[in-house]
Amino acid sequence: MLHYMPSDHIALPQRPGLQDVVVQFFRHHSITEPVLVPAVAEPLLVIVLAGSAIVEERTLGGEWESALVHVGDFYLTNTAEPYEMRWQTQGCDSFEVLHLYLAYTLVEQAAHDLLGSSAASVIFRDVSGARDELVQMLAEHLRLELVDRHEPSPLFVRSLAQALTIHLVRTYRDANATTKPGNALQAYKLRRVIDLMNQHLAEVFSLDVLAEAVQLSEYHFSRLFKRATGLSPSQYFIRLRIARARQLLLDTDRSVIDIGLEVGYSSPSHFSQVFRREVGVTPSAYRDPAQR
């Protein structure tokens, strides 16, 4: 989900006051290129808002596992490893999915409210394909506020997220869990770094600029980033460059040289070499399958 997505992906800009609520919304007919679900500090809630689809998931480098999901189905996980997902719609025009990361500040506030000052760190039960009317209603209101309103209210969004978090702690807390949340990159920091990468694809990769943006040392940032995505920051940056190049090759008639320059490669041969390594074919062959 943090790679470049096709044009019908609805990108939700990170707004001031919402760093503890990271929301990503997908509206697609089908996805063949896997979406990366990172392993970050926050628990992840995924809910299907419209349509039905065969959803496939796998750990990085693992085997695909599939399930049929419908509107209203939701998943709750404390993912410790990054994984990939893709989907094929079933008998519907579009498939809408909301991914919501709730910061542990919200979870801890909810736990304190419900369980008192002695509440331990909350770990949620893994929930797969469940249905919950309140979860569905609150998620839909989040979608309406963030997607349909020109100027969404951070206060209203945070209030909805607080209500949702309280319900999740009340209903889906694992009372027997003793493991505390591990040392992981926070979702809003990962979002900030990837936004920064996308804004500077034509420029030289700079680890120190990215680490400074999230107020971490270069070593600590690199370690947490790789734990979250399965890739080093420089490898992920290359993937973003190539994903952008792939989109331009398919959606425009700009020259291969021009596209290579836009994503930071002044040498056409170097661009072709990197593209072939990442995609398996040259840029020209990717644009025109007849050349393969």
PDB file of C-alpha atoms in Angstrom:
ATOM      1  CA  MET A   1       0.000   0.000   0.000  1.00  0.00           C
ATOM      2  CA  LEU A   2       2.967   2.295   0.323  1.00  0.00           C
ATOM      3  CA  HIS A   3       4.261   1.690  -3.197  1.00  0.00           C
ATOM      4  CA  TYR A   4       3.029   3.850  -6.064  1.00  0.00           C
ATOM      5  CA  MET A   5      -0.562   2.834  -6.761  1.00  0.00           C
ATOM      6  CA  PRO A   6      -2.678   3.206  -9.931  1.00  0.00           C
ATOM      7  CA  SER A   7      -4.585   6.437 -10.495  1.00  0.00           C
ATOM      8  CA  ASP A   8      -7.848   5.269  -8.942  1.00  0.00           C
ATOM      9  CA  HIS A   9      -6.158   4.894  -5.572  1.00  0.00           C
ATOM     10  CA  ILE A  10      -7.403   7.702  -3.336  1.00  0.00           C
ATOM     11  CA  ALA A  11      -4.383   9.231  -1.621  1.00  0.00           C
ATOM     12  CA  LEU A  12      -5.220  10.825   1.721  1.00  0.00           C
ATOM     13  CA  PRO A  13      -2.708  13.543   2.590  1.00  0.00           C
ATOM     14  CA  GLN A  14      -1.336  13.516   6.105  1.00  0.00           C
ATOM     15  CA  ARG A  15      -2.808  16.494   7.931  1.00  0.00           C
ATOM     16  CA  PRO A  16      -1.616  18.386  11.012  1.00  0.00           C
ATOM     17  CA  GLY A  17      -3.104  16.956  14.190  1.00  0.00           C
ATOM     18  CA  LEU A  18      -3.626  13.482  12.711  1.00  0.00           C
ATOM     19  CA  GLN A  19      -0.240  11.846  13.181  1.00  0.00           C
ATOM     20  CA  ASP A  20      -1.769   9.280  15.536  1.00  0.00           C
ATOM     21  CA  VAL A  21      -4.416   8.260  12.971  1.00  0.00           C
ATOM     22  CA  VAL A  22      -2.982   7.012   9.667  1.00  0.00           C
ATOM     23  CA  VAL A  23      -5.685   6.116   7.140  1.00  0.00           C
ATOM     24  CA  GLN A  24      -5.265   4.742   3.623  1.00  0.00           C
ATOM     25  CA  PHE A  25      -8.189   4.138   1.329  1.00  0.00           C
ATOM     26  CA  PHE A  26      -8.196   1.943  -1.795  1.00  0.00           C
ATOM     27  CA  ARG A  27     -10.829   1.838  -4.500  1.00  0.00           C
ATOM     28  CA  HIS A  28      -9.867  -0.574  -7.268  1.00  0.00           C
ATOM     29  CA  HIS A  29     -11.336  -2.959  -9.773  1.00  0.00           C
ATOM     30  CA  SER A  30      -8.490  -5.397  -9.257  1.00  0.00           C
ATOM     31  CA  ILE A  31      -4.876  -5.325  -8.102  1.00  0.00           C
ATOM     32  CA  THR A  32      -2.308  -7.559  -9.734  1.00  0.00           C
ATOM     33  CA  GLU A  33       0.771  -5.797  -8.376  1.00  0.00           C
ATOM     34  CA  PRO A  34       0.988  -6.657  -4.664  1.00  0.00           C
ATOM     35  CA  VAL A  35       0.303  -4.008  -2.048  1.00  0.00           C
ATOM     36  CA  LEU A  36       2.872  -3.907   0.744  1.00  0.00           C
ATOM     37  CA  VAL A  37       1.462  -3.970   4.263  1.00  0.00           C
ATOM     38  CA  PRO A  38       4.295  -2.816   6.535  1.00  0.00           C
ATOM     39  CA  ALA A  39       5.055  -4.024  10.027  1.00  0.00           C
ATOM     40  CA  VAL A  40       4.765  -0.893  12.131  1.00  0.00           C
ATOM     41  CA  ALA A  41       4.242  -0.148  15.805  1.00  0.00           C
ATOM     42  CA  GLU A  42       0.493   0.336  15.562  1.00  0.00           C
ATOM     43  CA  PRO A  43      -2.177  -2.356  15.205  1.00  0.00           C
ATOM     44  CA  LEU A  44      -3.801  -2.438  11.758  1.00  0.00           C
ATOM     45  CA  LEU A  45      -7.537  -2.513  11.080  1.00  0.00           C
ATOM     46  CA  VAL A  46      -8.612  -3.424   7.533  1.00  0.00           C
ATOM     47  CA  ILE A  47     -12.304  -3.233   6.621  1.00  0.00           C
ATOM     48  CA  VAL A  48     -14.109  -3.834   3.335  1.00  0.00           C
ATOM     49  CA  LEU A  49     -16.440  -0.888   2.671  1.00  0.00           C
ATOM     50  CA  ALA A  50     -17.850  -1.939  -0.717  1.00  0.00           C
ATOM     51  CA  GLY A  51     -17.844  -4.918  -3.057  1.00  0.00           C
ATOM     52  CA  SER A  52     -16.411  -8.390  -2.721  1.00  0.00           C
ATOM     53  CA  ALA A  53     -13.154  -9.902  -3.884  1.00  0.00           C
ATOM     54  CA  ILE A  54     -10.779 -12.824  -3.711  1.00  0.00           C
ATOM     55  CA  VAL A  55      -8.003 -11.439  -1.502  1.00  0.00           C
ATOM     56  CA  GLU A  56      -4.585 -13.064  -1.535  1.00  0.00           C
ATOM     57  CA  GLU A  57      -1.921 -12.549   1.114  1.00  0.00           C
ATOM     58  CA  ARG A  58       1.627 -13.770   1.589  1.00  0.00           C
ATOM     59  CA  THR A  59       4.662 -13.097   3.701  1.00  0.00           C
ATOM     60  CA  LEU A  60       7.521 -11.629   1.685  1.00  0.00           C
ATOM     61  CA  GLY A  61       8.764 -14.413  -0.554  1.00  0.00           C
ATOM     62  CA  GLY A  62       6.125 -16.853   0.732  1.00  0.00           C
ATOM     63  CA  GLU A  63       3.167 -18.658  -0.848  1.00  0.00           C
ATOM     64  CA  TRP A  64      -0.104 -16.878  -1.596  1.00  0.00           C
ATOM     65  CA  GLU A  65      -3.135 -17.697   0.561  1.00  0.00           C
ATOM     66  CA  SER A  66      -6.582 -16.616  -0.637  1.00  0.00           C
ATOM     67  CA  ALA A  67     -10.006 -15.875   0.869  1.00  0.00           C
ATOM     68  CA  LEU A  68     -13.307 -14.481  -0.397  1.00  0.00           C
ATOM     69  CA  VAL A  69     -14.225 -11.263   1.447  1.00  0.00           C
ATOM     70  CA  HIS A  70     -17.396  -9.174   1.362  1.00  0.00           C
ATOM     71  CA  VAL A  71     -18.499  -5.704   2.408  1.00  0.00           C
ATOM     72  CA  GLY A  72     -18.431  -5.440   6.190  1.00  0.00           C
ATOM     73  CA  ASP A  73     -15.670  -8.008   6.721  1.00  0.00           C
ATOM     74  CA  PHE A  74     -12.806  -6.699   8.835  1.00  0.00           C
ATOM     75  CA  TYR A  75      -9.366  -7.809   9.931  1.00  0.00           C
ATOM     76  CA  LEU A  76      -7.404  -6.740  12.995  1.00  0.00           C
ATOM     77  CA  THR A  77      -3.755  -7.618  13.377  1.00  0.00           C
ATOM     78  CA  ASN A  78      -0.633  -6.720  15.316  1.00  0.00           C
ATOM     79  CA  THR A  79       1.594  -7.610  12.385  1.00  0.00           C
ATOM     80  CA  ALA A  80       5.227  -8.217  13.320  1.00  0.00           C
ATOM     81  CA  GLU A  81       6.401  -8.921   9.750  1.00  0.00           C
ATOM     82  CA  PRO A  82       5.636  -7.066   6.519  1.00  0.00           C
ATOM     83  CA  TYR A  83       3.439  -8.900   4.041  1.00  0.00           C
ATOM     84  CA  GLU A  84       1.852  -8.407   0.617  1.00  0.00           C
ATOM     85  CA  MET A  85      -1.737  -8.524  -0.551  1.00  0.00           C
ATOM     86  CA  ARG A  86      -3.621  -8.312  -3.842  1.00  0.00           C
ATOM     87  CA  TRP A  87      -7.221  -8.858  -4.904  1.00  0.00           C
ATOM     88  CA  GLN A  88      -9.533  -9.757  -7.766  1.00  0.00           C
ATOM     89  CA  THR A  89     -13.047  -8.302  -7.636  1.00  0.00           C
ATOM     90  CA  GLN A  90     -16.005 -10.666  -7.769  1.00  0.00           C
ATOM     91  CA  GLY A  91     -19.189  -9.567  -9.527  1.00  0.00           C
ATOM     92  CA  CYS A  92     -18.892  -5.877  -8.638  1.00  0.00           C
ATOM     93  CA  ASP A  93     -17.753  -2.634 -10.230  1.00  0.00           C
ATOM     94  CA  SER A  94     -15.264  -1.721  -7.521  1.00  0.00           C
ATOM     95  CA  PHE A  95     -13.749  -2.942  -4.309  1.00  0.00           C
ATOM     96  CA  GLU A  96     -13.225  -0.426  -1.506  1.00  0.00           C
ATOM     97  CA  VAL A  97     -10.932  -1.102   1.426  1.00  0.00           C
ATOM     98  CA  LEU A  98      -9.954   1.077   4.387  1.00  0.00           C
ATOM     99  CA  HIS A  99      -6.622   0.531   6.179  1.00  0.00           C
ATOM    100  CA  LEU A 100      -6.428   2.232   9.563  1.00  0.00           C
ATOM    101  CA  TYR A 101      -3.431   2.402  11.897  1.00  0.00           C
ATOM    102  CA  LEU A 102      -4.256   3.527  15.442  1.00  0.00           C
ATOM    103  CA  ALA A 103      -1.340   4.941  17.385  1.00  0.00           C
ATOM    104  CA  TYR A 104      -0.562   3.405  20.756  1.00  0.00           C
ATOM    105  CA  THR A 105      -1.275   6.776  22.354  1.00  0.00           C
ATOM    106  CA  LEU A 106      -4.933   6.236  21.422  1.00  0.00           C
ATOM    107  CA  VAL A 107      -4.856   2.591  22.502  1.00  0.00           C
ATOM    108  CA  GLU A 108      -3.268   3.467  25.842  1.00  0.00           C
ATOM    109  CA  GLN A 109      -5.796   6.265  26.450  1.00  0.00           C
ATOM    110  CA  ALA A 110      -8.636   3.843  25.723  1.00  0.00           C
ATOM    111  CA  ALA A 111      -7.118   1.210  28.014  1.00  0.00           C
ATOM    112  CA  HIS A 112      -6.725   3.768  30.809  1.00  0.00           C
ATOM    113  CA  ASP A 113     -10.342   4.883  30.359  1.00  0.00           C
ATOM    114  CA  LEU A 114     -11.704   1.340  30.419  1.00  0.00           C
ATOM    115  CA  LEU A 115      -9.292  -0.502  32.684  1.00  0.00           C
ATOM    116  CA  GLY A 116      -7.906   2.152  35.000  1.00  0.00           C
ATOM    117  CA  SER A 117      -4.437   3.519  35.633  1.00  0.00           C
ATOM    118  CA  SER A 118      -2.991   0.043  36.245  1.00  0.00           C
ATOM    119  CA  ALA A 119      -3.871  -1.179  32.738  1.00  0.00           C
ATOM    120  CA  ALA A 120      -1.055  -3.062  31.031  1.00  0.00           C
ATOM    121  CA  SER A 121      -0.066  -2.607  27.401  1.00  0.00           C
ATOM    122  CA  VAL A 122      -2.941  -3.699  25.174  1.00  0.00           C
ATOM    123  CA  ILE A 123      -2.462  -6.440  22.596  1.00  0.00           C
ATOM    124  CA  PHE A 124      -5.390  -7.208  20.306  1.00  0.00           C
ATOM    125  CA  ARG A 125      -6.541 -10.658  19.299  1.00  0.00           C
ATOM    126  CA  ASP A 126      -5.935 -11.406  15.640  1.00  0.00           C
ATOM    127  CA  VAL A 127      -9.329 -11.113  13.959  1.00  0.00           C
ATOM    128  CA  SER A 128      -9.855 -12.430  10.417  1.00  0.00           C
ATOM    129  CA  GLY A 129     -13.008 -11.904   8.361  1.00  0.00           C
ATOM    130  CA  ALA A 130     -15.229 -10.901  11.293  1.00  0.00           C
ATOM    131  CA  ARG A 131     -18.258  -8.625  11.081  1.00  0.00           C
ATOM    132  CA  ASP A 132     -19.075  -5.861  13.562  1.00  0.00           C
ATOM    133  CA  GLU A 133     -21.760  -3.238  12.884  1.00  0.00           C
ATOM    134  CA  LEU A 134     -20.105  -0.583  15.047  1.00  0.00           C
ATOM    135  CA  VAL A 135     -16.694  -1.072  13.421  1.00  0.00           C
ATOM    136  CA  GLN A 136     -18.337  -0.822   9.993  1.00  0.00           C
ATOM    137  CA  MET A 137     -20.301   2.323  10.891  1.00  0.00           C
ATOM    138  CA  LEU A 138     -17.320   4.180  12.374  1.00  0.00           C
ATOM    139  CA  ALA A 139     -15.077   3.190   9.446  1.00  0.00           C
ATOM    140  CA  GLU A 140     -17.668   4.469   6.976  1.00  0.00           C
ATOM    141  CA  HIS A 141     -17.876   7.807   8.818  1.00  0.00           C
ATOM    142  CA  LEU A 142     -14.071   8.045   8.661  1.00  0.00           C
ATOM    143  CA  ARG A 143     -14.224   7.454   4.928  1.00  0.00           C
ATOM    144  CA  LEU A 144     -16.925  10.098   4.460  1.00  0.00           C
ATOM    145  CA  GLU A 145     -14.981  12.671   6.455  1.00  0.00           C
ATOM    146  CA  LEU A 146     -11.567  12.028   4.894  1.00  0.00           C
ATOM    147  CA  VAL A 147     -12.527  11.278   1.295  1.00  0.00           C
ATOM    148  CA  ASP A 148     -15.738  13.177   0.608  1.00  0.00           C
ATOM    149  CA  ARG A 149     -15.106  16.395   2.515  1.00  0.00           C
ATOM    150  CA  HIS A 150     -12.841  19.023   0.979  1.00  0.00           C
ATOM    151  CA  GLU A 151     -11.580  20.131   4.398  1.00  0.00           C
ATOM    152  CA  PRO A 152     -11.960  17.272   6.880  1.00  0.00           C
ATOM    153  CA  SER A 153     -11.934  18.123  10.566  1.00  0.00           C
ATOM    154  CA  PRO A 154      -8.951  16.625  12.441  1.00  0.00           C
ATOM    155  CA  LEU A 155     -10.962  16.882  15.674  1.00  0.00           C
ATOM    156  CA  PHE A 156     -13.862  14.893  14.221  1.00  0.00           C
ATOM    157  CA  VAL A 157     -11.530  12.293  12.693  1.00  0.00           C
ATOM    158  CA  ARG A 158      -9.706  11.860  15.978  1.00  0.00           C
ATOM    159  CA  SER A 159     -13.028  11.566  17.843  1.00  0.00           C
ATOM    160  CA  LEU A 160     -14.146   8.811  15.482  1.00  0.00           C
ATOM    161  CA  ALA A 161     -10.783   7.085  15.916  1.00  0.00           C
ATOM    162  CA  GLN A 162     -11.079   7.360  19.710  1.00  0.00           C
ATOM    163  CA  ALA A 163     -14.559   5.818  19.643  1.00  0.00           C
ATOM    164  CA  LEU A 164     -13.338   3.022  17.391  1.00  0.00           C
ATOM    165  CA  THR A 165     -10.290   2.376  19.581  1.00  0.00           C
ATOM    166  CA  ILE A 166     -12.400   2.174  22.738  1.00  0.00           C
ATOM    167  CA  HIS A 167     -14.685  -0.343  21.050  1.00  0.00           C
ATOM    168  CA  LEU A 168     -11.727  -2.416  19.853  1.00  0.00           C
ATOM    169  CA  VAL A 169     -10.100  -2.446  23.304  1.00  0.00           C
ATOM    170  CA  ARG A 170     -13.409  -3.324  24.932  1.00  0.00           C
ATOM    171  CA  THR A 171     -14.263  -6.102  22.475  1.00  0.00           C
ATOM    172  CA  TYR A 172     -11.061  -7.471  20.953  1.00  0.00           C
ATOM    173  CA  ARG A 173      -8.362  -7.045  23.617  1.00  0.00           C
ATOM    174  CA  ASP A 174      -6.367 -10.193  24.297  1.00  0.00           C
ATOM    175  CA  ALA A 175      -6.618 -10.339  28.074  1.00  0.00           C
ATOM    176  CA  ASN A 176      -4.070 -13.181  28.243  1.00  0.00           C
ATOM    177  CA  ALA A 177      -1.341 -11.533  26.179  1.00  0.00           C
ATOM    178  CA  THR A 178       1.809 -10.606  28.060  1.00  0.00           C
ATOM    179  CA  THR A 179       3.994  -9.383  25.191  1.00  0.00           C
ATOM    180  CA  LYS A 180       4.540  -5.656  25.042  1.00  0.00           C
ATOM    181  CA  PRO A 181       4.585  -3.774  21.723  1.00  0.00           C
ATOM    182  CA  GLY A 182       7.996  -4.171  20.136  1.00  0.00           C
ATOM    183  CA  ASN A 183      10.388  -1.505  18.982  1.00  0.00           C
ATOM    184  CA  ALA A 184       9.006  -0.631  15.534  1.00  0.00           C
ATOM    185  CA  LEU A 185       8.664   2.354  13.242  1.00  0.00           C
ATOM    186  CA  GLN A 186       5.479   4.335  13.789  1.00  0.00           C
ATOM    187  CA  ALA A 187       3.035   4.433  10.861  1.00  0.00           C
ATOM    188  CA  TYR A 188       2.954   8.223  10.595  1.00  0.00           C
ATOM    189  CA  LYS A 189       6.771   8.317  10.449  1.00  0.00           C
ATOM    190  CA  LEU A 190       6.818   5.681   7.722  1.00  0.00           C
ATOM    191  CA  ARG A 191       4.201   7.677   5.834  1.00  0.00           C
ATOM    192  CA  ARG A 192       6.260  10.859   6.210  1.00  0.00           C
ATOM    193  CA  VAL A 193       9.407   9.183   4.869  1.00  0.00           C
ATOM    194  CA  ILE A 194       7.692   7.626   1.859  1.00  0.00           C
ATOM    195  CA  ASP A 195       5.949  10.890   1.001  1.00  0.00           C
ATOM    196  CA  LEU A 196       9.380  12.540   1.118  1.00  0.00           C
ATOM    197  CA  MET A 197      10.854   9.869  -1.135  1.00  0.00           C
ATOM    198  CA  ASN A 198       8.055  10.318  -3.684  1.00  0.00           C
ATOM    199  CA  GLN A 199       8.583  14.079  -3.719  1.00  0.00           C
ATOM    200  CA  HIS A 200      12.280  13.687  -4.581  1.00  0.00           C
ATOM    201  CA  LEU A 201      12.473  10.723  -6.956  1.00  0.00           C
ATOM    202  CA  ALA A 202      14.638  12.699  -9.406  1.00  0.00           C
ATOM    203  CA  GLU A 203      17.188  13.578  -6.739  1.00  0.00           C
ATOM    204  CA  VAL A 204      20.077  11.640  -5.234  1.00  0.00           C
ATOM    205  CA  PHE A 205      19.025   9.330  -2.412  1.00  0.00           C
ATOM    206  CA  SER A 206      19.863  10.833   0.990  1.00  0.00           C
ATOM    207  CA  LEU A 207      19.651   8.627   4.074  1.00  0.00           C
ATOM    208  CA  ASP A 208      20.481  11.475   6.448  1.00  0.00           C
ATOM    209  CA  VAL A 209      17.609  13.658   5.163  1.00  0.00           C
ATOM    210  CA  LEU A 210      15.105  10.827   5.664  1.00  0.00           C
ATOM    211  CA  ALA A 211      16.387   9.958   9.127  1.00  0.00           C
ATOM    212  CA  GLU A 212      16.307  13.608  10.152  1.00  0.00           C
ATOM    213  CA  ALA A 213      12.686  13.900   8.949  1.00  0.00           C
ATOM    214  CA  VAL A 214      11.607  11.353  11.577  1.00  0.00           C
ATOM    215  CA  GLN A 215      14.154  12.427  14.210  1.00  0.00           C
ATOM    216  CA  LEU A 216      16.098   9.169  14.305  1.00  0.00           C
ATOM    217  CA  SER A 217      19.746   8.305  13.837  1.00  0.00           C
ATOM    218  CA  GLU A 218      20.608   6.912  10.416  1.00  0.00           C
ATOM    219  CA  TYR A 219      21.392   3.486  11.897  1.00  0.00           C
ATOM    220  CA  HIS A 220      18.216   3.285  13.965  1.00  0.00           C
ATOM    221  CA  PHE A 221      16.063   4.576  11.111  1.00  0.00           C
ATOM    222  CA  SER A 222      17.530   2.107   8.595  1.00  0.00           C
ATOM    223  CA  ARG A 223      16.981  -0.814  10.958  1.00  0.00           C
ATOM    224  CA  LEU A 224      13.351   0.097  11.733  1.00  0.00           C
ATOM    225  CA  PHE A 225      12.558   0.881   8.107  1.00  0.00           C
ATOM    226  CA  LYS A 226      13.812  -2.513   6.931  1.00  0.00           C
ATOM    227  CA  ARG A 227      11.903  -4.238   9.710  1.00  0.00           C
ATOM    228  CA  ALA A 228       8.739  -2.448   8.549  1.00  0.00           C
ATOM    229  CA  THR A 229       9.062  -2.974   4.797  1.00  0.00           C
ATOM    230  CA  GLY A 230      11.509  -5.807   4.264  1.00  0.00           C
ATOM    231  CA  LEU A 231      13.731  -3.454   2.257  1.00  0.00           C
ATOM    232  CA  SER A 232      16.464  -0.983   3.103  1.00  0.00           C
ATOM    233  CA  PRO A 233      15.525   2.690   2.555  1.00  0.00           C
ATOM    234  CA  SER A 234      17.695   2.852  -0.587  1.00  0.00           C
ATOM    235  CA  GLN A 235      16.132  -0.318  -2.026  1.00  0.00           C
ATOM    236  CA  TYR A 236      12.648   1.005  -1.328  1.00  0.00           C
ATOM    237  CA  PHE A 237      13.553   4.303  -2.996  1.00  0.00           C
ATOM    238  CA  ILE A 238      14.574   2.408  -6.133  1.00  0.00           C
ATOM    239  CA  ARG A 239      11.288   0.481  -6.081  1.00  0.00           C
ATOM    240  CA  LEU A 240       9.373   3.772  -5.925  1.00  0.00           C
ATOM    241  CA  ARG A 241      11.370   5.160  -8.834  1.00  0.00           C
ATOM    242  CA  ILE A 242      10.685   2.088 -10.961  1.00  0.00           C
ATOM    243  CA  ALA A 243       7.001   2.008  -9.985  1.00  0.00           C
ATOM    244  CA  ARG A 244       6.679   5.613 -11.135  1.00  0.00           C
ATOM    245  CA  ALA A 245       8.522   4.805 -14.365  1.00  0.00           C
ATOM    246  CA  ARG A 246       6.206   1.870 -15.043  1.00  0.00           C
ATOM    247  CA  GLN A 247       3.162   4.091 -14.652  1.00  0.00           C
ATOM    248  CA  LEU A 248       4.601   6.729 -17.007  1.00  0.00           C
ATOM    249  CA  LEU A 249       5.532   4.108 -19.593  1.00  0.00           C
ATOM    250  CA  LEU A 250       1.970   2.778 -19.685  1.00  0.00           C
ATOM    251  CA  ASP A 251       0.000   6.005 -19.291  1.00  0.00           C
ATOM    252  CA  THR A 252       2.027   8.438 -21.437  1.00  0.00           C
ATOM    253  CA  ASP A 253       3.857   8.490 -24.747  1.00  0.00           C
ATOM    254  CA  ARG A 254       6.904  10.276 -23.325  1.00  0.00           C
ATOM    255  CA  SER A 255      10.270   8.944 -24.398  1.00  0.00           C
ATOM    256  CA  VAL A 256      12.116   6.373 -22.318  1.00  0.00           C
ATOM    257  CA  ILE A 257      14.981   8.844 -21.871  1.00  0.00           C
ATOM    258  CA  ASP A 258      12.601  11.528 -20.565  1.00  0.00           C
ATOM    259  CA  ILE A 259      10.970   9.104 -18.138  1.00  0.00           C
ATOM    260  CA  GLY A 260      14.357   7.948 -16.910  1.00  0.00           C
ATOM    261  CA  LEU A 261      15.348  11.553 -16.211  1.00  0.00           C
ATOM    262  CA  GLU A 262      12.135  12.167 -14.254  1.00  0.00           C
ATOM    263  CA  VAL A 263      12.900   9.304 -11.895  1.00  0.00           C
ATOM    264  CA  GLY A 264      16.526  10.254 -11.385  1.00  0.00           C
ATOM    265  CA  TYR A 265      18.517   8.399 -14.056  1.00  0.00           C
ATOM    266  CA  SER A 266      20.601  10.676 -16.278  1.00  0.00           C
ATOM    267  CA  SER A 267      22.112   7.663 -18.064  1.00  0.00           C
ATOM    268  CA  PRO A 268      19.634   5.768 -20.303  1.00  0.00           C
ATOM    269  CA  SER A 269      21.737   2.605 -20.043  1.00  0.00           C
ATOM    270  CA  HIS A 270      21.734   2.766 -16.237  1.00  0.00           C
ATOM    271  CA  PHE A 271      17.975   3.341 -16.187  1.00  0.00           C
ATOM    272  CA  SER A 272      17.436   0.360 -18.495  1.00  0.00           C
ATOM    273  CA  GLN A 273      19.739  -1.808 -16.383  1.00  0.00           C
ATOM    274  CA  VAL A 274      17.967  -0.985 -13.107  1.00  0.00           C
ATOM    275  CA  PHE A 275      14.504  -1.299 -14.696  1.00  0.00           C
ATOM    276  CA  ARG A 276      15.336  -4.720 -16.144  1.00  0.00           C
ATOM    277  CA  ARG A 277      16.719  -5.897 -12.801  1.00  0.00           C
ATOM    278  CA  GLU A 278      13.539  -4.839 -10.973  1.00  0.00           C
ATOM    279  CA  VAL A 279      10.887  -5.721 -13.582  1.00  0.00           C
ATOM    280  CA  GLY A 280      12.490  -8.416 -15.703  1.00  0.00           C
ATOM    281  CA  VAL A 281      12.289  -6.576 -19.057  1.00  0.00           C
ATOM    282  CA  THR A 282      13.655  -3.333 -20.497  1.00  0.00           C
ATOM    283  CA  PRO A 283      11.540  -0.138 -20.363  1.00  0.00           C
ATOM    284  CA  SER A 284      10.844  -0.367 -24.112  1.00  0.00           C
ATOM    285  CA  ALA A 285       9.724  -3.986 -23.848  1.00  0.00           C
ATOM    286  CA  TYR A 286       7.547  -3.169 -20.847  1.00  0.00           C
ATOM    287  CA  ARG A 287       5.770  -0.476 -22.868  1.00  0.00           C
ATOM    288  CA  ASP A 288       5.468  -2.641 -25.991  1.00  0.00           C
ATOM    289  CA  PRO A 289       5.062  -6.356 -25.163  1.00  0.00           C
ATOM    290  CA  ALA A 290       5.668  -7.168 -28.844  1.00  0.00           C
ATOM    291  CA  GLN A 291       9.337  -6.368 -28.220  1.00  0.00           C
ATOM    292  CA  ARG A 292       9.699  -9.076 -25.598  1.00  0.00           C
TER     293      ARG A 292
END
